[in-house]
C-alpha angles and dihedrals in degrees: 000000000000118000114249108237112232109246113213120206106234112246090236091059090047090050092051090049094049090047090051092050089050093050093049091048091051091047091051092046090051091049092049092048091051091046090053092048093050090049092050091047091049092049092051089051094049090049090051092048091048089052094049093047089052091049092050091047092052093046090049092049088048089052092048090053092050090049094050091048091050091052092049091048089050091048090049093051091045091053090054094050115115101192138043089237088056089050091051094048091046091050092048091049092048094050091048090048094046094048089053091045093051093046091055092045092052089050092051094046087049091052090049091049094046089050090050094050116112086224095059117126116277095024108103 
């Protein structure tokens, strides 16, 4: 049987292989770092959106309570009215107050929604 000659890998080829492995490792490390950063950024945005949704929900509930209370107050005043003229005046006052209240509430909800928007200033 013939002896198998020992084949040596040239040092240049080993150097190229080591360099390729190092570059591949660096590329994967960079990819994983970017993926972690993207996940952290997304998590922060989800947390902020959840907080904003909770705030809008609470504000909306507060407005509903205020509107219900105003309706009961109006009904109470109306029940105590003694003349049709007083009913008419109470109704006109209630409509005016409610229109102002709803305008303010819509403005506040709009500000909350604007602040919660992913396109709000300072959020890039």
